[in-house]
XYZ file of C-alpha atoms in Angstrom:
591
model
C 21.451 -39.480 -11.453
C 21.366 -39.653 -7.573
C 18.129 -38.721 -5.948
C 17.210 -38.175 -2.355
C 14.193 -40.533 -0.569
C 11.649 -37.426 -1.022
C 8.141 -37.722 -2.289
C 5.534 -35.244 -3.241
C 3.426 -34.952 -0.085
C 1.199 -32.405 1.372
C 3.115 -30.302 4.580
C 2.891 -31.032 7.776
C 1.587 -28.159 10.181
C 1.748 -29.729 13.362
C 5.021 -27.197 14.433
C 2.276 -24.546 14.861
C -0.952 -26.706 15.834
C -2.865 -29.667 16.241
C -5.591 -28.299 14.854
C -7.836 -29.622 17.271
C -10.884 -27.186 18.340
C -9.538 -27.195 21.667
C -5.864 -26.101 20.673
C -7.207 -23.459 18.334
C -9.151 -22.205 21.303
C -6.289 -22.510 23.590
C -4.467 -20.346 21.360
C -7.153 -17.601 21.309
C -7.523 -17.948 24.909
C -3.554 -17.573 25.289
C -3.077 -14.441 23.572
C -5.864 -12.907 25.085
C -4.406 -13.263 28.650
C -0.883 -12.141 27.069
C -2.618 -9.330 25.847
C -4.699 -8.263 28.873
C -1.571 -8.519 31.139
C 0.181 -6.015 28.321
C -2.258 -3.948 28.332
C -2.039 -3.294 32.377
C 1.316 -2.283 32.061
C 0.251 1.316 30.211
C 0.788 3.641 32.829
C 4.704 2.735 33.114
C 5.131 4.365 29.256
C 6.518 7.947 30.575
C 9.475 9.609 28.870
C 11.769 8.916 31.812
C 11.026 5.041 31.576
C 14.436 3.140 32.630
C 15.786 0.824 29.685
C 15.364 -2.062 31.868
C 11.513 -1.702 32.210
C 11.479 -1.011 28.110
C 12.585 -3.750 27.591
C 10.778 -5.901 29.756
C 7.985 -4.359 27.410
C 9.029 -5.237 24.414
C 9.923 -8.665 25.456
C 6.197 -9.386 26.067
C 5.119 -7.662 22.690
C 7.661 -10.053 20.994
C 6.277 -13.145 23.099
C 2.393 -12.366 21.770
C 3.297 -11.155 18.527
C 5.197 -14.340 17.978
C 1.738 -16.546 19.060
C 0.106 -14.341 16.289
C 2.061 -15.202 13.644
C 1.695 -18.689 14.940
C -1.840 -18.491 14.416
C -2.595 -17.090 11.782
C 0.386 -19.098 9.793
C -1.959 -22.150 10.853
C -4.906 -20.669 9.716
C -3.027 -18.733 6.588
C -0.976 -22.118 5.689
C -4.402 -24.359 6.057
C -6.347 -21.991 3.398
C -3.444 -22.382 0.853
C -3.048 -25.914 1.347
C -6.895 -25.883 0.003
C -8.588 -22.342 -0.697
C -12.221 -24.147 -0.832
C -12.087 -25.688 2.977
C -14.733 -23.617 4.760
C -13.224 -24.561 8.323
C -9.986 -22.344 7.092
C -11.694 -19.676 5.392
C -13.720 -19.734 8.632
C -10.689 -19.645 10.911
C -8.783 -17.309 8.774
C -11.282 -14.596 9.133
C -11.762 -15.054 12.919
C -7.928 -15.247 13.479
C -7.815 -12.108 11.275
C -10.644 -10.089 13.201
C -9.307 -11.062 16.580
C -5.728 -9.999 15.716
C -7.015 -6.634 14.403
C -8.714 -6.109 17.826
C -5.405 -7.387 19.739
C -3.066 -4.633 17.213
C -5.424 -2.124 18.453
C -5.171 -3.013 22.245
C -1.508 -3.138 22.063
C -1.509 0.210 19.681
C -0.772 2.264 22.644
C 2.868 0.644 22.411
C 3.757 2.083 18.767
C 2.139 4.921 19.323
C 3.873 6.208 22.739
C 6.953 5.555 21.230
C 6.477 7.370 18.127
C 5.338 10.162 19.663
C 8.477 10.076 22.751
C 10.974 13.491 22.575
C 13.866 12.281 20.135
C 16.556 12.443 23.337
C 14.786 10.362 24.989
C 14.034 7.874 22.733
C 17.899 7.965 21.770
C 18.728 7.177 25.181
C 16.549 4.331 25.161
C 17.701 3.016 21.571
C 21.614 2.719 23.165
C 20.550 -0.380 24.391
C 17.985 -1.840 22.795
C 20.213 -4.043 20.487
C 18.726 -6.391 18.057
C 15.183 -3.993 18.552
C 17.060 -0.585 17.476
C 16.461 -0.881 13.623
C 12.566 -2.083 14.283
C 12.443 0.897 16.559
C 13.940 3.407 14.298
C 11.560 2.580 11.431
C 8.075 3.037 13.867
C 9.445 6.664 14.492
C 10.072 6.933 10.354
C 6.332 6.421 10.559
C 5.157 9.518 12.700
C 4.517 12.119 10.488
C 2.013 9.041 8.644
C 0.622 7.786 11.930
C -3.186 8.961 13.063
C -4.715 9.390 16.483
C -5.082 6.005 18.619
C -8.914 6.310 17.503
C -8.465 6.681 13.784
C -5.669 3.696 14.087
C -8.155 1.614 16.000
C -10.997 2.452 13.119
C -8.416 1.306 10.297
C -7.530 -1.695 11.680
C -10.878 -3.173 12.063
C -11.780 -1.394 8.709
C -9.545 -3.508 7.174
C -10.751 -7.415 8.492
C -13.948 -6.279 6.487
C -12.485 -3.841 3.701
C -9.283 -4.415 2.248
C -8.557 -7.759 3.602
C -11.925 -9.065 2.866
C -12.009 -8.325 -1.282
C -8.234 -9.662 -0.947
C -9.469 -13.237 0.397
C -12.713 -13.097 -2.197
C -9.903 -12.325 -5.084
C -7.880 -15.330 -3.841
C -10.746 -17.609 -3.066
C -12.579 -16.484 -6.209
C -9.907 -16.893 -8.743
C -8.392 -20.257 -7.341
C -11.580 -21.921 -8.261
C -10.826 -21.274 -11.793
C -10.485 -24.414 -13.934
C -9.709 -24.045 -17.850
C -10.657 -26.486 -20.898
C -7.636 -27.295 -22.959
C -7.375 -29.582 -25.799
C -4.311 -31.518 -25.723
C -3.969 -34.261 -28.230
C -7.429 -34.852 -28.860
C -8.296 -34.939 -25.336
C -10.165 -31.623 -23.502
C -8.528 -31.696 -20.191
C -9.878 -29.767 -17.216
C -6.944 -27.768 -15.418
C -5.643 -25.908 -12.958
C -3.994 -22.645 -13.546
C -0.667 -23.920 -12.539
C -1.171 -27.597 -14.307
C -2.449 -25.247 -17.955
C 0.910 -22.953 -17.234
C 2.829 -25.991 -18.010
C 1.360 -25.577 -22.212
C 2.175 -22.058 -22.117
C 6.340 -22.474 -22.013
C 6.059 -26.001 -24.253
C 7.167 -26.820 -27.688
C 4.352 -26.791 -29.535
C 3.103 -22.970 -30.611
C -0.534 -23.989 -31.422
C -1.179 -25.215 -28.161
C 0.923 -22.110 -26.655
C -1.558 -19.923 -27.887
C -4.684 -21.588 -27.012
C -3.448 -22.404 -23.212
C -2.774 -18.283 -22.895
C -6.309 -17.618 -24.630
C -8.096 -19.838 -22.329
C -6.417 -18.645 -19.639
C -7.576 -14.979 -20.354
C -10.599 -16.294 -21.790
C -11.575 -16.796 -18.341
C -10.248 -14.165 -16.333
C -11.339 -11.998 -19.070
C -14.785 -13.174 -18.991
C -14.648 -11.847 -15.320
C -12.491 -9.005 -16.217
C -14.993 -6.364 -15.180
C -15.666 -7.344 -11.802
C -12.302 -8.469 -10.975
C -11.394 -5.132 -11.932
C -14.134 -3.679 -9.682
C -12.342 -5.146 -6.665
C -8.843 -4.076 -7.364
C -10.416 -0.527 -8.267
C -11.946 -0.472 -4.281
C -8.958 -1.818 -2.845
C -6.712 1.242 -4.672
C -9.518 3.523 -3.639
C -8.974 1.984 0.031
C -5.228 2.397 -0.254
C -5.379 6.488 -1.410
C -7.977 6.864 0.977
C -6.031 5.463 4.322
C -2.570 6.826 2.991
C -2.986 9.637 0.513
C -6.421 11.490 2.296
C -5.255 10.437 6.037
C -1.787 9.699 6.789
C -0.497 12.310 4.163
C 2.049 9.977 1.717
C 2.496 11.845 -1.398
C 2.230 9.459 -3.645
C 0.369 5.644 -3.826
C 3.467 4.111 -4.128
C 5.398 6.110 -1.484
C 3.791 3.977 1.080
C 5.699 0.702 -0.316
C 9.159 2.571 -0.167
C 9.284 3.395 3.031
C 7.760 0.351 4.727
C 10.621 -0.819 2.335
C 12.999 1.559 4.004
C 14.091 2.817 0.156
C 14.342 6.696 -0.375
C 11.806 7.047 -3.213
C 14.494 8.591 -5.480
C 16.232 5.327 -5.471
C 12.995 3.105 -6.970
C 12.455 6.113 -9.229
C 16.230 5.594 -10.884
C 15.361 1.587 -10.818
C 12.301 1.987 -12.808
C 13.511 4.778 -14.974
C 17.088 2.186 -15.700
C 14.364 -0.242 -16.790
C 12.929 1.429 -19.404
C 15.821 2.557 -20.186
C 16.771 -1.329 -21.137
C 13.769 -2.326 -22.950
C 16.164 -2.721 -26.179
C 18.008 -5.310 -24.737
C 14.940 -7.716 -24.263
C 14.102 -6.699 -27.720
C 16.571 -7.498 -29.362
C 16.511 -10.713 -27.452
C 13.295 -11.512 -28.179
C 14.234 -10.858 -32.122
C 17.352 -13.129 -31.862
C 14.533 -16.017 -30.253
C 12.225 -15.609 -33.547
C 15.103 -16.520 -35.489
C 15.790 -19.264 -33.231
C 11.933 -20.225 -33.810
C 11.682 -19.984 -37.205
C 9.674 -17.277 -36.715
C 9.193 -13.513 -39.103
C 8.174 -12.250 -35.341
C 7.519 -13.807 -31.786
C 3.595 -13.583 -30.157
C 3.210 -12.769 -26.803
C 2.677 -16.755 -26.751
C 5.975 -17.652 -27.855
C 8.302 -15.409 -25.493
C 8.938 -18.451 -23.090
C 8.843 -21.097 -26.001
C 11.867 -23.698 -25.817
C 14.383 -22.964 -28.565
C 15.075 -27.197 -28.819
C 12.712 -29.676 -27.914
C 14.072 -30.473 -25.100
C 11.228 -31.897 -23.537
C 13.727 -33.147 -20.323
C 11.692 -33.628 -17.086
C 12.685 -34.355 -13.343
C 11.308 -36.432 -10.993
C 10.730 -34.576 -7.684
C 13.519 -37.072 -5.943
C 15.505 -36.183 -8.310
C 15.069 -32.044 -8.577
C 15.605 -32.115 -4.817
C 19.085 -34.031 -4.583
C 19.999 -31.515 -7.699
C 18.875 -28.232 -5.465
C 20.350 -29.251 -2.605
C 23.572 -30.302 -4.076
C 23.650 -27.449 -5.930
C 23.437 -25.323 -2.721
C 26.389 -27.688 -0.843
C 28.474 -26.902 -3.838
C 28.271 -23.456 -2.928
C 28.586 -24.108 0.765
C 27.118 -26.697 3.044
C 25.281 -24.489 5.242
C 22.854 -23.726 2.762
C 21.940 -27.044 1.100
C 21.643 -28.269 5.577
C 19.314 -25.148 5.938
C 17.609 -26.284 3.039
C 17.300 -29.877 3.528
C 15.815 -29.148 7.064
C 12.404 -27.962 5.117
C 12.222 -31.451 3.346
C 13.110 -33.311 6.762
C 10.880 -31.440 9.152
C 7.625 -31.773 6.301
C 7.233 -28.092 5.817
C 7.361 -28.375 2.098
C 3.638 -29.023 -0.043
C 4.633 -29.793 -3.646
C 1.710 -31.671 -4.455
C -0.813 -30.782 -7.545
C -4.341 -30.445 -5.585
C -7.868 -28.944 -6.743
C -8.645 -26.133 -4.631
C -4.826 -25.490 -3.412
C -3.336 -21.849 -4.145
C -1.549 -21.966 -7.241
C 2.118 -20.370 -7.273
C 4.759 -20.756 -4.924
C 5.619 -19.349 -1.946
C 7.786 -19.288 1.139
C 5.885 -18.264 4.695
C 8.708 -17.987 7.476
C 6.612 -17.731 10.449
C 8.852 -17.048 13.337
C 12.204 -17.281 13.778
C 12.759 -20.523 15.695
C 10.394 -22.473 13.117
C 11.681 -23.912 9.775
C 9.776 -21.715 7.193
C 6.662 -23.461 5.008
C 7.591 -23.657 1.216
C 4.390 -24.382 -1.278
C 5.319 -25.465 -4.362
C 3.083 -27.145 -7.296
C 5.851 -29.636 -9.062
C 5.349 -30.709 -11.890
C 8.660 -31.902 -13.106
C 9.458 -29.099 -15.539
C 12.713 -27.350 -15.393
C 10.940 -24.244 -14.223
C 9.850 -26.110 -11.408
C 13.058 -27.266 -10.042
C 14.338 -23.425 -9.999
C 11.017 -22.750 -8.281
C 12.166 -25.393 -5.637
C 15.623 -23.618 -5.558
C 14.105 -20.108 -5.151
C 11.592 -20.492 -2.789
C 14.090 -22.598 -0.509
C 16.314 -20.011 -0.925
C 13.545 -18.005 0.451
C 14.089 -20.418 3.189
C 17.657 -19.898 3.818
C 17.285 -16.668 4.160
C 15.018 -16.849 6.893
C 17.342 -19.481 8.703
C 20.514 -17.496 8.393
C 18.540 -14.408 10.426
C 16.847 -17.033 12.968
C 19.114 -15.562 16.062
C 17.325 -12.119 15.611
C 13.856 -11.300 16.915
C 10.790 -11.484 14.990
C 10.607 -7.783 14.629
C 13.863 -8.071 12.551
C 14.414 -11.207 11.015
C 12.419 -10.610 8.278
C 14.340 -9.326 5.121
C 12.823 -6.169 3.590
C 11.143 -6.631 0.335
C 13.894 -5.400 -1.624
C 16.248 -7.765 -0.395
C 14.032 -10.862 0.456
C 14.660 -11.832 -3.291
C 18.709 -12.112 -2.990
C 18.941 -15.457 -1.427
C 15.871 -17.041 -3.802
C 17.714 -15.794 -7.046
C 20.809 -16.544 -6.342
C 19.856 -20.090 -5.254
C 18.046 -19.845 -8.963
C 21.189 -19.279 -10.288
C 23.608 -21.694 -8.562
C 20.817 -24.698 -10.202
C 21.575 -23.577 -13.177
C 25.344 -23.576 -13.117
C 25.138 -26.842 -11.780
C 22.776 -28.345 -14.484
C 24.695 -26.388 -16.985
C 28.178 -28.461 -15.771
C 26.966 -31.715 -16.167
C 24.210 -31.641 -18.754
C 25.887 -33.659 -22.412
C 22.826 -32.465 -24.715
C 23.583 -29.349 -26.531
C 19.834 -28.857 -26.979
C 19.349 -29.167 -23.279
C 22.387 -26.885 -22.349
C 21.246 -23.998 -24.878
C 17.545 -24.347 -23.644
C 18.693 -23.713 -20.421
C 20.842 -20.337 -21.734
C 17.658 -19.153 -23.096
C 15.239 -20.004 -20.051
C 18.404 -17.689 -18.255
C 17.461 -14.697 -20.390
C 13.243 -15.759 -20.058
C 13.341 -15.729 -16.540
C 15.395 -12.880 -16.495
C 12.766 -10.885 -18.414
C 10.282 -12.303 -16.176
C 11.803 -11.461 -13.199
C 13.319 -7.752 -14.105
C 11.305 -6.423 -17.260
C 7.600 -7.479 -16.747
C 8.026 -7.515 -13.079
C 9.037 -3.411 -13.486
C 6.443 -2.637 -16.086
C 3.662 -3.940 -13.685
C 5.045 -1.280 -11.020
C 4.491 1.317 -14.378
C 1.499 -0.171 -14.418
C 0.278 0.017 -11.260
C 1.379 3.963 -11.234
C -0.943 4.279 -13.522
C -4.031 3.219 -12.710
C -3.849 3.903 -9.345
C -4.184 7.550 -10.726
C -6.874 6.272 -13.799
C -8.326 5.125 -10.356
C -8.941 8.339 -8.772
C -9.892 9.818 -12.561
C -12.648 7.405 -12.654
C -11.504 5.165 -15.214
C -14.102 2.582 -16.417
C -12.130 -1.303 -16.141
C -12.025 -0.821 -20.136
C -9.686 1.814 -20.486
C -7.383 0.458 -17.465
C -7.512 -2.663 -19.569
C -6.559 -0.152 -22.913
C -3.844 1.735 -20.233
C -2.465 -2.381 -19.813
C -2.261 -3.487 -23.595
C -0.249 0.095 -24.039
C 2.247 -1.125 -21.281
C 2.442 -4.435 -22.930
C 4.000 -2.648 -26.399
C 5.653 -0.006 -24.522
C 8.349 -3.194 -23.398
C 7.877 -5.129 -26.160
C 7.732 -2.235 -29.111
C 7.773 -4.008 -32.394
C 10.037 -7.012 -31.737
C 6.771 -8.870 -30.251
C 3.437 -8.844 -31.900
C 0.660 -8.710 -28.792
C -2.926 -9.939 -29.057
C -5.915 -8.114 -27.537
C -6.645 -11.079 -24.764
C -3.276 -9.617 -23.072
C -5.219 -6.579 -22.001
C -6.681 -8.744 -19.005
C -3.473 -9.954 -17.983
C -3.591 -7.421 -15.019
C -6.174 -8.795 -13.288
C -4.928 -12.035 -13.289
C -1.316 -10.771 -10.887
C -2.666 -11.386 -7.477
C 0.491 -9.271 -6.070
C -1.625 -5.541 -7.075
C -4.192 -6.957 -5.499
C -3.140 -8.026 -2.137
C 0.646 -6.044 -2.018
C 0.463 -2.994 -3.907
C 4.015 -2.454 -5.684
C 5.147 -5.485 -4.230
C 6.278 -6.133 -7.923
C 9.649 -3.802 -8.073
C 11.522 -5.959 -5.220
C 11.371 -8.622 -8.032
C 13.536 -6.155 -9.947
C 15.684 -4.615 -7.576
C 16.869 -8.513 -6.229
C 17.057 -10.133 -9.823
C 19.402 -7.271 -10.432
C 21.437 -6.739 -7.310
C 21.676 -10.871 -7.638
C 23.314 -10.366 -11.408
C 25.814 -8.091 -10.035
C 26.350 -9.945 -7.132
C 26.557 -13.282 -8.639
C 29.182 -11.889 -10.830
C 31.363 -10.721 -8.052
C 31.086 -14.399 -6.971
C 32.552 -15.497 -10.454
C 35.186 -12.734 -10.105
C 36.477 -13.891 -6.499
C 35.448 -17.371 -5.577
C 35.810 -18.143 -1.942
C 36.627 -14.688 -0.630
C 32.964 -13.668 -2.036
C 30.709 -15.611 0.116
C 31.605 -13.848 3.483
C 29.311 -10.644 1.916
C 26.545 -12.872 0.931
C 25.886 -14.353 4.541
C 26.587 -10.897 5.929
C 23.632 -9.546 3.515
C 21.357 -13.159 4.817
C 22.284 -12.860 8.217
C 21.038 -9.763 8.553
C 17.736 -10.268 7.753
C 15.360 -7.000 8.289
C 17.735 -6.049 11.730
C 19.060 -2.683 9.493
C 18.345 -0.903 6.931
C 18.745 -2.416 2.965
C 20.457 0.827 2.224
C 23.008 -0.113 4.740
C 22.644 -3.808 4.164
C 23.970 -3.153 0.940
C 27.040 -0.808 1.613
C 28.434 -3.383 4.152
C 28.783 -5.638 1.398
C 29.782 -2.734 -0.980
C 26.915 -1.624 -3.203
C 25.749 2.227 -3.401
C 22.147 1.704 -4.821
C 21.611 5.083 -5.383
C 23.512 4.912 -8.453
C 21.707 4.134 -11.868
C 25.016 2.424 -13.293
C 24.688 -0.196 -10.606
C 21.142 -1.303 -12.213
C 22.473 -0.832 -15.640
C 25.309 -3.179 -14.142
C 22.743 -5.826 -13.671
C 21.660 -5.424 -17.388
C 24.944 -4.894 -19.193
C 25.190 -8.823 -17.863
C 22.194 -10.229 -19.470
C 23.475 -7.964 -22.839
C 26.416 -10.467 -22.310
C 24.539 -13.223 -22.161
C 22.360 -12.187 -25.292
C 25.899 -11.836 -27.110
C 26.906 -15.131 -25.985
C 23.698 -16.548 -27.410
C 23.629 -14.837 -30.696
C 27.658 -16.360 -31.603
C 25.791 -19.699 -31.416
C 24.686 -20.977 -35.142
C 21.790 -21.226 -35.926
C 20.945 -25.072 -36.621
């Protein structure tokens, strides 16, 4: 197998900082001149502003928004690369109080032009060109938006409300460590090193990894549930009782730009599907041995196909997975490994998960990644580059616009997900191996679709159990119901599950973040089917969709490249695929 010289290191952040004290003080002291220069130019907002002048504007908001991102991805990248360094919590919540006071001094901006007569603010959208879409979606805002004073108040009520229980959640739970027997040795791990137990062969050991795993966030379960009760009392309080959204999860759809009718029919298409992961999960018992899977066992390897990749190795099969596609994206790609941007190492202290932080434009995105050399992790290395593609292919828009909407941000990450696995499908001889790799196809699409669109019911849910007063008991009650709603009787759930809530960091820190999981894993299916229909003439519609980053709306997005999302059969096309995939797997004999 050809590998690639790549070893596990920690990333390099250099791009954004030295991190010297007098850099990170050069940086404050930068944006506060920036800022102070913007702020003198408030008397030239008047309805009959000239273009040119506008412009000029919103050329110096992009110049110190840009340095903002830059940082706080320093100080935001620095935490993750160790949660427990008290220089980076430190600098994390100065960078985040001073940036709350510099959105408030440049407020006046967003709030002129949300509040400009419509002809006039058409006249000055004619030639605002890669801006028009960022502009259009502040004046979607008005009716939300508050006075300049109550905006000011909410900003800074958030460094020490919302923002502050999000970092205690993250720096809280991170310094989890669990006890796990493994072959007569009690090891001490991390959450992502005792994940690794929880999709192995052996079912004993499946079932203690997941009950030490809620063991301990269940042993916390009430106050960890205290926090995410006060930040969904923050979030109905700022939207619901002052900006006027009708519902909790409103808010998400239209900083999403997606009518609220259209999430509705996704949702509603997903429970409408539960069967099919049933009866997948049914045909996997059989494949087990088992009368009936456990919550345990629904990521359990059919074969013992123990097969792991060395992290040389996993990257020369990503990226040549990608140039098989098309050589743009494996040379977007590679540029993460070559400029040092990528931290795959397995640290104490460092944020658990994966992620990928694009920070502006004209900077190779950050990827964090904790390898471990399962199969999982490789397509975590192919989604969260993907991730990174993404970002690359919109780097000649601004940073108001480059940025893919939730929604869509997923498309490039599964779909790079799913080229790996065609490729290690192609050229891997061991049947076990192969049909492993057909199952962890249907897994991940449960994980992705299924789970990932019962949180969002979830989350529904007790965000109104929230504002009925619900003790962290019966939430944890209103959970274990969701649990067998999906599952019904084709998986057998334990009573440890019910804490599996407070152990999603995304409810905490994004409220219905979840659903874009959904949307992209399915839009991907469809897509990636097209792509098996047409070959070559395909791809021109999937860089239109990545090029365009967040520069118009998804809804549009999507009809360029000829998909009406309003319609349920388009979801149900994404899951009439994985019912072909579940026939596919249940003509294979049993051994």
């Amino acid at each position: 197998m050809t590998t690639l010289p790549y070893t596990q290191s920690a990333w390099r952040l250099s791009d954004l900082s030295q991190g010297t004290p007098e850099e990170i003080e050069a940086l404050f002291q930068k944006l506060e001149t920036q800022t102070q220069e913007f702020e003198a130019l408030r008397p030239v907002l008047t309805p009959d502003i000239s273009a040119e002048t506008f412009l000029d504007l919103i050329g110096k908001l992009e110049r110190i928004t840009e340095e903002a991102y830059r940082l706080y991805g320093y100080a935001g990248l620095s935490f993750s690369a160790n949660t427990q360094d008290q220089n980076a919590l430190t600098l994390v919540g100065r960078a985040e109080q001073f940036l709350a006071e510099l959105q408030n001094r440049t407020l006046f901006f967003t709030l002129w032009w949300k509040g400009l007569d419509d002809q006039n603010a058409a006249r000055l959208m004619q030639s605002a060109g890669d801006y028009t879409y960022w502009l259009e979606e502040m004046r979607h805002l008005k009716p939300y938006t508050l006075s300049e004073a109550e905006e000011k108040i909410i900003n800074l009520k958030n460094v020490t409300g919302a923002s502050a229980i999000e970092r205690l959640y993250e720096t809280y739970t991170n310094r989890y460590t669990f006890k796990l027997e493994v072959d007569g040795e009690v090891k001490e791990l991390t959450r992502g090193e005792l994940m690794v137990y929880v999709r192995g062969a052996d079912p004993d050991l499946r079932a203690r990894a997941y009950q030490e795993l809620y063991r301990v966030y269940g042993n916390d379960g009430a106050f960890l549930a205290q926090m995410y009760q006060n930040l969904v009392r923050d979030w109905y309080n700022e939207n619901i009782t002052l900006r006027g959204y009708k519902s909790p999860i409103a808010v998400r759809n239209l900083a999403n730009d997606i009518p609220d009718e259209v999430v509705d029919t996704l949702l509603e298409v997903c429970r409408q599907n539960t069967a099919v992961f049933q009866r997948y999960f049914r045909l996997k018992a059989r494949w087990l041995g088992m009368e009936k899977l456990r919550r345990y066992d629904i990521y359990a390897p059919v074969a013992r196909a123990d097969k792991t990749y060395p992290f040389d190795q996993a990257a020369w099969l990503v990226l040549d997975s990608f140039r098989q596609f098309d050589p743009q994206f494996a040379k977007l790609a590679q540029r993460v490994f070559d400029h040092q941007h990528l931290d795959s190492e397995i640290r104490r202290g460092k944020r658990s998960g994966a992620f990928c932080w694009s920070v502006n434009p004209r900077l190779t995105p950050w990827v964090l990644l904790n390898y471990q050399g399962r199969a999982d992790d490789v397509a975590t290395m192919a989604h969260e580059l993907g991730h990174a593609i993404h970002s690359m292919m919109a780097q000649d828009h601004s940073i108001f616009t480059f940025h893919a909407s939730l929604p869509l941000a997923e498309t490039a990450s599964t779909f790079g997900e799913m080229m790996l696995v065609d490729r290690l499908l192609a050229e891997e001889s061991d049947e076990a191996v192969r049909r492993d790799l057909l199952f962890r196809q249907v897994d991940d699409s449960y994980a992705t679709i299924q789970r990932q669109a019962f949180f969002a019911l979830f989350e529904k849910e007790a965000h109104e159990m929230v504002r009925q007063n619900a003790s962290p008991d019966e939430m944890a009650e209103a959970y274990l119901r969701n649990l067998k709603d999906q599952f019904g009787d084709s998986v057998e759930v334990s009573d440890e599950f019910r804490w599996e809530w407070v152990s999603i960091p995304h409810i905490y820190g994004t409220p219905f973040y979840v659903y874009a999981y959904a949307f992209g894993q399915l839009l991907v299916l469809s897509l990636y089917r097209q792509f098996k229909q047409e070959g070559e003439s395909f791809k021109p519609r999937l860089k239109q969709i990545l090029a365009a980053g967040g520069s118009q709306s998804p809804e549009r997005i999507l009809q360029n490249a000829g998909v009406d999302m309003r319609q349920a059969a388009f979801w149900q096309g994404g899951f009439d695929v994985i019912a072909e995939l579940v026939n596919q797997l249940e003509q294979i004999p049993l051994p």
